[in-house]
Amino acid sequence: MKIAIDGPSGAGKSTFAKLVAKELSLVYVDTGALYRSIGLYVNRKGVDPKDAEKVVPLLSEISLELKYSEAGQRVVLNGEDVSDLIRTPEISMCASAVSAIPAVREFLLKIQRDMVDKGDVVMDGRDIGTVIMPDADVKLFMFARPETRAKRRYAELVEKGIECDYDSILADIIQRDKNDSEREIAPAVPAEDAIMFENADEIPVTLAKMLEIIKENVK
Ligand code: DC
């Protein structure tokens, strides 16, 4: 079974992809972690993540690996587990910027397709239903109001002890939506055959609705 979950940042894709994976015994692949890892590398090098001419040559220095265990996905950048380091607001912005560079998307295509070929997955991102798994059994496009998403992201960061400010999180979400949906390559738009799914309820209610849709639509 292949399930694609696309949608804007903070819509709740990863929360529900993880729960669906557990419920249906699928591997959960978080593709945003790959873009974030490139964002982190570029940031550490002091390079402007929007500057494609400077970012592209760095790709040959990058090796990325996804590892899976009971604890979920870990992302390994040149041998270093960066799974926790890539979650800051600064790296979110870097990820969004590098993700608009065609060579970056091309670079990450193989690692994502390899995961698809390995077995049953629920994969979340922006172009999963359109580019990475166009033949997914079910494609969901998850959305939620920017304010709802900002509140959730704020709570998440506070819980992790990361210092943050609600207004700038909201502004960042609006800016990232704009970057991600207006970029020329693989914009974050629903696939023609995607099911639009609003995350507006409590987690158990939303999860039940999602599992129902998956059951109804699985080929
Ligand atoms: O899902 P996320 O917030 O971790 O993703 C970080 C950034 O990576 C996001 O701003 C857009 C980009 N991204 C992408 O372009 N395509 C994907 N499949 C996943 C993420």
XYZ file of N, CA and C and ligand atoms in Angstrom:
677
model
N 0.842 -1.191 0.000
C 0.000 0.000 0.000
C 0.887 1.255 0.000
N 0.526 2.204 -0.856
C 1.290 3.463 -0.920
C 0.334 4.617 -0.657
N 0.653 5.397 0.368
C -0.207 6.530 0.700
C 0.612 7.816 0.650
N 0.099 8.783 -0.095
C 0.777 10.081 -0.206
C 0.006 11.117 0.591
N 0.724 11.857 1.427
C 0.080 12.962 2.153
C 0.851 14.237 1.852
N 0.229 15.116 1.101
C 0.858 16.402 0.807
C 0.085 17.505 1.506
N 0.689 18.701 1.489
C 0.005 19.848 2.077
C 1.009 20.828 2.619
N 0.547 22.002 3.019
C 1.454 23.035 3.512
C 2.061 22.701 4.874
N 3.079 23.476 5.260
C 3.741 23.235 6.545
C 2.781 23.396 7.710
N 2.925 22.512 8.673
C 2.148 22.641 9.899
C 0.693 22.227 9.776
N 0.312 21.609 8.657
C -1.091 21.187 8.510
C -1.376 19.933 9.328
N -0.320 19.284 9.810
C -0.502 18.078 10.616
C -0.145 16.805 9.865
N 0.507 16.952 8.724
C 0.833 15.782 7.899
C 1.635 14.747 8.678
N 2.703 15.195 9.348
C 3.582 14.211 9.995
C 2.875 13.518 11.154
N 2.101 14.276 11.933
C 1.366 13.664 13.054
C 0.496 12.520 12.545
N -0.274 12.796 11.488
C -1.210 11.775 11.017
C -0.530 10.698 10.188
N 0.522 11.066 9.458
C 1.237 10.045 8.697
C 1.820 9.010 9.664
N 2.339 9.489 10.807
C 2.904 8.566 11.802
C 1.829 7.642 12.360
N 0.671 8.233 12.677
C -0.416 7.431 13.256
C -0.957 6.415 12.247
N -1.085 6.849 11.009
C -1.569 5.941 9.958
C -0.567 4.805 9.748
N 0.728 5.164 9.773
C 1.769 4.147 9.586
C 1.659 3.071 10.668
N 1.438 3.522 11.904
C 1.344 2.594 13.024
C 0.112 1.705 12.865
N -0.979 2.346 12.541
C -2.257 1.640 12.417
C -2.223 0.597 11.293
N -1.587 0.932 10.169
C -1.627 0.057 8.999
C -0.299 -0.671 8.744
N 0.613 -0.590 9.711
C 1.934 -1.220 9.583
C 2.670 -0.811 8.308
N 2.762 0.483 8.087
C 3.503 1.000 6.939
C 4.735 1.729 7.467
N 5.724 1.942 6.594
C 6.878 2.758 6.993
C 6.511 4.213 6.716
N 6.750 5.076 7.697
C 6.471 6.493 7.503
C 7.726 7.201 6.995
N 7.620 7.791 5.821
C 8.760 8.522 5.262
C 8.469 10.023 5.271
N 9.283 10.744 6.044
C 9.144 12.198 6.167
C 10.131 12.836 5.190
N 9.643 13.259 4.023
C 10.563 13.771 2.994
C 11.071 15.177 3.323
N 10.319 15.927 4.133
C 10.775 17.264 4.518
C 12.129 17.216 5.208
N 12.396 16.097 5.927
C 13.667 15.960 6.653
C 14.856 15.994 5.683
N 14.635 15.545 4.450
C 15.723 15.553 3.463
C 16.044 16.989 3.037
N 14.990 17.769 2.746
C 15.202 19.177 2.366
C 15.800 19.954 3.550
N 15.326 19.626 4.744
C 15.849 20.293 5.935
C 17.344 20.001 6.125
N 17.746 18.757 5.852
C 19.158 18.394 6.032
C 20.037 19.168 5.052
N 19.548 19.331 3.824
C 20.314 20.135 2.861
C 20.349 21.590 3.339
N 19.197 22.071 3.851
C 19.146 23.429 4.402
C 20.172 23.613 5.507
N 20.290 22.612 6.368
C 21.240 22.676 7.478
C 22.682 22.735 6.966
N 22.979 21.882 5.987
C 24.345 21.832 5.449
C 24.734 23.188 4.848
N 23.800 23.742 4.044
C 24.044 25.013 3.363
C 24.211 26.125 4.411
N 23.381 26.092 5.436
C 23.436 27.080 6.511
C 24.776 27.010 7.252
N 25.220 25.785 7.514
C 26.507 25.620 8.215
C 27.667 26.149 7.380
N 27.517 26.068 6.065
C 28.578 26.555 5.169
C 28.530 28.067 5.021
N 27.489 28.695 5.614
C 27.368 30.152 5.516
C 26.911 30.627 4.143
N 26.268 29.709 3.384
C 25.826 30.059 2.030
C 24.356 30.478 2.068
N 23.989 31.486 1.259
C 22.597 31.927 1.156
C 21.788 30.795 0.494
N 20.765 30.238 1.202
C 20.051 29.073 0.651
C 19.257 29.382 -0.625
N 19.081 30.678 -0.913
C 18.363 31.043 -2.140
C 19.311 31.141 -3.344
N 20.613 31.143 -3.056
C 21.601 31.350 -4.111
C 21.943 30.008 -4.784
N 21.172 29.683 -5.832
C 21.323 28.374 -6.481
C 22.754 28.142 -6.958
N 23.406 29.178 -7.474
C 24.770 29.006 -8.001
C 25.749 28.547 -6.923
N 25.483 28.961 -5.689
C 26.383 28.562 -4.588
C 25.917 27.252 -3.945
N 24.594 27.019 -3.960
C 24.060 25.816 -3.305
C 24.379 24.560 -4.135
N 24.180 24.654 -5.448
C 24.300 23.452 -6.284
C 25.665 22.750 -6.138
N 26.799 23.482 -6.173
C 28.088 22.769 -6.023
C 28.229 22.043 -4.676
N 27.484 22.479 -3.669
C 27.590 21.818 -2.356
C 26.954 20.429 -2.358
N 26.041 20.189 -3.313
C 25.318 18.905 -3.306
C 26.269 17.714 -3.416
N 27.375 17.903 -4.163
C 28.309 16.778 -4.340
C 29.039 16.440 -3.030
N 28.940 17.339 -2.041
C 29.600 17.072 -0.747
C 28.638 16.390 0.229
N 27.383 16.212 -0.219
C 26.353 15.739 0.712
C 25.981 14.278 0.471
N 25.986 13.505 1.570
C 25.442 12.154 1.469
C 24.343 12.031 2.526
N 23.172 11.599 2.079
C 22.028 11.507 2.986
C 21.516 10.087 3.049
N 21.110 9.701 4.235
C 20.603 8.349 4.439
C 19.394 8.419 5.359
N 18.373 7.628 5.073
C 17.226 7.551 5.986
C 17.313 6.216 6.696
N 17.178 6.252 8.028
C 17.244 5.006 8.812
C 15.948 4.832 9.573
N 15.516 3.597 9.704
C 14.249 3.327 10.387
C 14.431 2.355 11.527
N 13.760 2.659 12.636
C 13.773 1.741 13.771
C 12.423 1.888 14.453
N 12.281 1.241 15.579
C 11.057 1.367 16.381
C 10.749 2.837 16.662
N 11.818 3.609 16.851
C 11.670 5.023 17.217
C 11.288 5.892 16.024
N 11.203 5.300 14.825
C 10.815 6.061 13.644
C 12.001 6.384 12.756
N 11.827 7.438 11.954
C 12.850 7.789 10.970
C 13.959 8.652 11.577
N 15.201 8.351 11.187
C 16.319 9.233 11.520
C 16.961 9.629 10.193
N 17.453 10.852 10.125
C 18.126 11.264 8.905
C 19.589 11.516 9.215
N 20.439 10.908 8.371
C 21.871 10.940 8.623
C 22.551 11.720 7.488
N 23.203 12.812 7.874
C 23.879 13.703 6.917
C 25.382 13.504 7.071
N 26.011 13.002 6.025
C 27.463 12.720 6.069
C 27.862 12.018 7.369
N 27.091 11.005 7.740
C 27.429 10.195 8.908
C 26.931 10.735 10.239
N 26.362 11.948 10.238
C 25.898 12.559 11.501
C 24.366 12.520 11.564
N 23.832 12.031 12.662
C 22.369 12.024 12.833
C 21.919 13.458 13.135
N 21.238 14.074 12.157
C 20.847 15.487 12.316
C 19.342 15.631 12.566
N 18.675 14.511 12.844
C 17.201 14.503 12.961
C 16.656 15.582 13.887
N 17.364 15.866 14.971
C 16.853 16.864 15.909
C 17.295 18.287 15.544
N 18.463 18.378 14.916
C 19.020 19.711 14.599
C 18.266 20.436 13.492
N 17.503 19.680 12.695
C 16.856 20.280 11.516
C 15.481 20.863 11.814
N 15.083 20.890 13.077
C 13.706 21.292 13.413
C 13.560 22.751 13.818
N 14.610 23.550 13.709
C 14.494 24.945 14.163
C 13.833 25.815 13.085
N 13.235 26.972 13.499
C 12.630 27.873 12.509
C 13.632 28.327 11.440
N 14.886 28.541 11.842
C 15.896 28.997 10.875
C 16.116 27.945 9.779
N 16.213 26.697 10.200
C 16.446 25.630 9.213
C 15.182 25.369 8.378
N 13.997 25.617 8.945
C 12.755 25.497 8.163
C 12.807 26.443 6.967
N 13.226 27.660 7.217
C 13.312 28.657 6.141
C 14.364 28.257 5.102
N 15.504 27.754 5.583
C 16.562 27.315 4.661
C 16.051 26.168 3.790
N 15.284 25.247 4.416
C 14.750 24.090 3.672
C 13.809 24.568 2.579
N 12.944 25.514 2.926
C 11.989 26.027 1.956
C 12.742 26.682 0.789
N 13.802 27.428 1.103
C 14.569 28.114 0.046
C 15.282 27.103 -0.866
N 15.971 26.127 -0.271
C 16.711 25.182 -1.132
C 15.761 24.283 -1.926
N 14.542 24.094 -1.391
C 13.602 23.193 -2.081
C 13.089 23.775 -3.393
N 13.318 25.083 -3.613
C 12.889 25.702 -4.874
C 13.949 25.556 -5.965
N 15.103 24.954 -5.602
C 16.191 24.806 -6.574
C 16.044 23.446 -7.287
N 15.846 23.466 -8.624
C 15.600 22.196 -9.339
C 16.654 21.118 -9.061
N 17.941 21.496 -8.996
C 18.996 20.484 -8.793
C 18.859 19.818 -7.427
N 18.342 20.544 -6.455
C 18.145 19.976 -5.122
C 17.040 18.922 -5.193
N 15.968 19.233 -5.895
C 14.848 18.277 -6.005
C 15.292 17.027 -6.755
N 16.084 17.247 -7.815
C 16.593 16.140 -8.612
C 17.476 15.243 -7.735
N 18.324 15.868 -6.933
C 19.244 15.172 -6.030
C 18.472 14.274 -5.049
N 17.315 14.761 -4.593
C 16.556 14.007 -3.577
C 15.558 13.019 -4.168
N 15.412 13.068 -5.498
C 14.414 12.197 -6.130
C 14.728 10.716 -5.917
N 16.002 10.352 -6.137
C 16.372 8.935 -6.096
C 16.151 8.340 -4.703
N 16.590 9.039 -3.691
C 16.476 8.513 -2.325
C 14.988 8.313 -1.966
N 14.139 9.211 -2.475
C 12.705 9.072 -2.190
C 12.099 7.912 -2.986
N 12.476 7.817 -4.272
C 11.935 6.722 -5.095
C 12.412 5.360 -4.569
N 13.647 5.315 -4.058
C 14.164 4.060 -3.489
C 13.283 3.612 -2.327
N 12.859 4.576 -1.509
C 11.991 4.244 -0.368
C 10.653 3.705 -0.867
N 10.139 4.304 -1.937
C 8.856 3.865 -2.499
C 8.983 2.426 -3.007
N 10.127 2.140 -3.660
C 10.318 0.810 -4.247
C 10.514 -0.269 -3.190
N 10.964 0.131 -1.998
C 11.270 -0.859 -0.962
C 10.046 -1.527 -0.368
N 8.904 -0.860 -0.355
C 7.736 -1.510 0.256
C 6.598 -0.566 0.525
N 5.767 -0.950 1.487
C 4.565 -0.170 1.785
C 4.924 1.067 2.602
N 4.505 2.207 2.102
C 4.871 3.453 2.789
C 3.701 4.420 2.890
N 3.790 5.259 3.907
C 2.993 6.476 3.918
C 4.039 7.584 3.931
N 3.978 8.424 2.893
C 5.042 9.410 2.691
C 4.435 10.790 2.738
N 5.061 11.715 3.462
C 4.510 13.066 3.451
C 5.492 14.077 2.895
N 4.924 15.125 2.270
C 5.763 16.155 1.660
C 4.921 17.182 0.935
N 5.420 17.635 -0.220
C 4.690 18.640 -0.997
C 4.350 18.134 -2.398
N 5.185 17.196 -2.900
C 5.027 16.748 -4.293
C 4.930 15.223 -4.353
N 4.483 14.617 -3.277
C 4.470 13.143 -3.237
C 3.436 12.604 -4.236
N 2.232 13.170 -4.189
C 1.185 12.700 -5.102
C 1.407 13.128 -6.542
N 2.137 14.225 -6.745
C 2.324 14.722 -8.112
C 3.595 14.187 -8.771
N 4.689 14.052 -7.993
C 5.986 13.704 -8.609
C 6.565 12.377 -8.101
N 6.596 12.215 -6.782
C 7.336 11.068 -6.209
C 6.555 9.759 -6.335
N 5.255 9.785 -6.023
C 4.428 8.563 -6.112
C 3.153 8.872 -6.880
N 3.266 9.203 -8.184
C 2.038 9.556 -8.919
C 1.031 8.405 -8.944
N 1.503 7.167 -8.685
C 0.577 6.037 -8.715
C 0.206 5.553 -7.303
N 0.297 6.446 -6.326
C -0.070 6.076 -4.939
C -1.515 5.564 -4.897
N -1.781 4.665 -3.963
C -3.152 4.132 -3.821
C -4.104 5.213 -3.355
N -3.638 6.024 -2.425
C -4.467 7.118 -1.905
C -3.599 8.368 -1.816
N -4.147 9.478 -2.288
C -3.434 10.762 -2.177
C -4.297 11.710 -1.374
N -3.737 12.176 -0.278
C -4.477 13.143 0.539
C -3.753 14.479 0.469
N -4.495 15.543 0.388
C -3.903 16.873 0.489
C -4.485 17.496 1.738
N -3.622 17.604 2.743
C -4.083 18.024 4.061
C -3.895 19.523 4.240
N -4.903 20.176 4.775
C -4.752 21.616 4.988
C -5.395 22.034 6.303
N -5.007 23.213 6.784
C -5.580 23.790 8.001
C -5.291 25.282 7.940
N -6.076 26.089 8.648
C -5.877 27.535 8.617
C -4.477 27.895 9.134
N -3.826 28.939 8.568
C -2.482 29.315 9.021
C -2.413 29.539 10.529
N -3.450 30.155 11.113
C -3.425 30.433 12.565
C -3.455 29.127 13.369
N -4.249 28.173 12.913
C -4.318 26.868 13.593
C -2.947 26.205 13.530
N -2.317 26.286 12.346
C -1.014 25.649 12.165
C 0.049 26.336 13.008
N 0.002 27.674 13.067
C 1.001 28.417 13.854
C 0.878 28.065 15.333
N -0.365 27.932 15.802
C -0.572 27.587 17.219
C 0.031 26.220 17.528
N -0.218 25.272 16.616
C 0.318 23.919 16.840
C 1.836 23.928 16.824
N 2.422 24.624 15.836
C 3.888 24.644 15.709
C 4.511 25.302 16.951
N 3.850 26.359 17.425
C 4.326 27.067 18.622
C 4.355 26.096 19.814
N 3.239 25.377 19.994
C 3.147 24.433 21.120
C 4.226 23.350 21.014
N 4.456 22.865 19.783
C 5.471 21.827 19.544
C 6.855 22.314 19.954
N 7.197 23.545 19.512
C 8.529 24.083 19.787
C 8.714 24.351 21.282
N 7.662 24.883 21.913
C 7.729 25.158 23.357
C 7.973 23.845 24.096
N 7.254 22.806 23.669
C 7.404 21.511 24.330
C 8.838 20.980 24.212
N 9.467 21.289 23.076
C 10.855 20.825 22.879
C 11.852 21.757 23.539
N 11.353 22.825 24.163
C 12.250 23.767 24.843
C 12.960 24.708 23.885
N 12.427 24.833 22.641
C 13.043 25.743 21.658
C 12.387 27.119 21.812
N 13.220 28.147 21.979
C 12.690 29.496 22.184
C 12.021 29.987 20.898
N 10.822 30.553 21.003
C 10.138 31.001 19.793
C 9.078 32.045 20.107
N 8.516 32.612 19.031
C 7.552 33.679 19.198
C 6.404 33.435 18.207
N 5.146 33.448 18.704
C 3.992 33.069 17.891
C 3.882 33.890 16.603
N 4.019 35.235 16.723
C 3.827 36.082 15.542
C 4.833 35.771 14.435
N 6.083 35.508 14.850
C 7.032 35.222 13.774
C 6.815 33.823 13.208
N 6.289 32.897 14.021
C 5.970 31.562 13.473
C 4.864 31.693 12.426
N 3.832 32.493 12.750
C 2.721 32.692 11.803
C 3.238 33.352 10.520
N 4.069 34.391 10.685
C 4.613 35.079 9.505
C 5.451 34.108 8.669
N 6.236 33.258 9.339
C 7.067 32.272 8.633
C 6.191 31.277 7.865
N 5.094 30.849 8.481
C 4.208 29.870 7.836
C 3.615 30.478 6.560
N 3.167 31.721 6.679
C 2.570 32.384 5.514
C 3.621 32.555 4.408
N 4.845 32.921 4.828
C 5.921 33.106 3.846
C 6.308 31.772 3.195
N 6.398 30.708 4.021
C 6.783 29.399 3.461
C 5.702 28.851 2.527
N 4.419 29.065 2.881
C 3.321 28.640 1.997
C 3.473 29.285 0.633
N 3.796 30.585 0.684
C 3.926 31.355 -0.553
C 5.104 30.796 -1.368
N 6.261 30.620 -0.702
C 7.432 30.061 -1.404
C 7.096 28.696 -2.008
N 6.503 27.829 -1.169
C 6.316 26.429 -1.566
C 5.246 26.273 -2.647
N 4.226 27.159 -2.620
C 3.149 26.965 -3.596
C 3.376 27.757 -4.877
N 4.257 28.782 -4.810
C 4.441 29.601 -6.011
C 5.707 29.260 -6.780
N 6.544 28.360 -6.217
C 7.785 28.054 -6.932
C 7.439 27.349 -8.246
N 8.382 27.486 -9.209
C 8.089 26.944 -10.540
C 8.138 25.435 -10.563
N 9.084 24.868 -9.813
C 9.267 23.419 -9.887
C 8.528 22.718 -8.743
N 7.794 21.669 -9.084
C 7.066 20.853 -8.106
C 6.412 21.703 -7.014
N 5.565 22.669 -7.384
C 4.938 23.475 -6.329
C 4.040 22.613 -5.456
N 3.833 23.074 -4.216
C 3.004 22.306 -3.285
C 1.531 22.533 -3.614
N 1.083 21.858 -4.655
C -0.336 21.951 -5.029
C -0.914 20.534 -5.065
N -2.234 20.394 -4.853
C -2.802 19.042 -4.848
C -2.712 18.369 -6.214
N -2.485 17.064 -6.219
C -2.559 16.296 -7.462
C -4.016 16.333 -7.920
N -4.230 16.139 -9.220
C -5.615 16.192 -9.741
C -6.523 15.190 -9.046
N -5.945 14.037 -8.697
C -6.761 12.994 -8.077
C -6.585 12.944 -6.549
N -6.106 14.049 -5.967
C -5.941 14.069 -4.501
C -7.282 14.353 -3.817
N -7.406 13.833 -2.613
C -8.591 14.093 -1.800
C -8.240 15.220 -0.834
N -8.998 16.305 -0.875
C -8.732 17.439 0.012
C -9.217 17.071 1.410
N -8.357 17.294 2.404
C -8.679 16.823 3.743
C -8.320 17.898 4.761
N -9.326 18.456 5.416
C -9.034 19.509 6.394
C -8.789 18.912 7.772
N -7.712 19.372 8.402
C -7.395 18.930 9.753
C -7.956 19.981 10.713
N -9.198 19.770 11.120
C -9.855 20.781 11.947
C -10.363 20.219 13.263
N -10.285 18.887 13.428
C -10.854 18.262 14.637
C -9.755 17.824 15.595
N -10.182 17.226 16.690
C -9.230 16.621 17.626
C -8.568 15.424 16.930
N -7.383 15.071 17.416
C -6.604 14.016 16.740
C -7.389 12.710 16.506
N -8.052 12.139 17.512
C -8.707 10.840 17.267
C -9.791 10.917 16.188
N -10.496 12.061 16.143
C -11.572 12.230 15.149
C -10.964 12.326 13.744
N -9.927 13.145 13.630
C -9.279 13.312 12.325
C -8.676 11.983 11.860
N -8.042 11.270 12.789
C -7.427 9.992 12.416
C -8.490 9.006 11.922
N -9.611 8.945 12.623
C -10.676 8.013 12.221
C -11.190 8.367 10.823
N -11.350 9.668 10.557
C -11.824 10.102 9.232
C -10.817 9.711 8.154
N -9.542 9.890 8.497
C -8.499 9.586 7.527
C -8.447 8.094 7.212
N -8.541 7.273 8.251
C -8.491 5.821 8.041
C -9.690 5.363 7.208
N -10.819 6.011 7.421
C -12.027 5.684 6.666
C -11.809 5.997 5.168
N -11.254 7.163 4.902
C -10.992 7.556 3.504
C -10.006 6.579 2.865
N -8.982 6.203 3.635
C -7.979 5.279 3.087
C -8.649 3.947 2.746
N -9.464 3.463 3.675
C -10.160 2.181 3.469
C -11.035 2.239 2.212
N -11.747 3.346 2.070
C -12.663 3.480 0.921
C -11.922 3.587 -0.404
N -10.705 4.169 -0.359
C -10.043 4.494 -1.616
C -8.918 3.573 -2.017
N -8.506 2.698 -1.131
C -7.366 1.850 -1.473
C -7.758 0.941 -2.637
N -6.847 0.892 -3.634
C -7.216 0.169 -4.870
C -7.120 -1.336 -4.669
O 7.498 19.176 5.653
P 8.588 20.115 6.207
O 8.043 21.367 6.819
O 9.543 19.409 7.087
O 9.409 20.578 4.894
C 10.454 21.516 4.936
C 10.541 22.256 3.599
O 10.925 21.341 2.571
C 9.240 22.899 3.123
O 9.250 24.292 3.317
C 9.142 22.585 1.657
C 10.185 21.556 1.394
N 9.643 20.265 0.932
C 9.426 20.119 -0.420
O 9.599 21.060 -1.186
N 8.997 18.915 -0.891
C 8.782 17.883 -0.067
N 8.379 16.715 -0.570
C 8.975 18.036 1.328
C 9.412 19.251 1.793
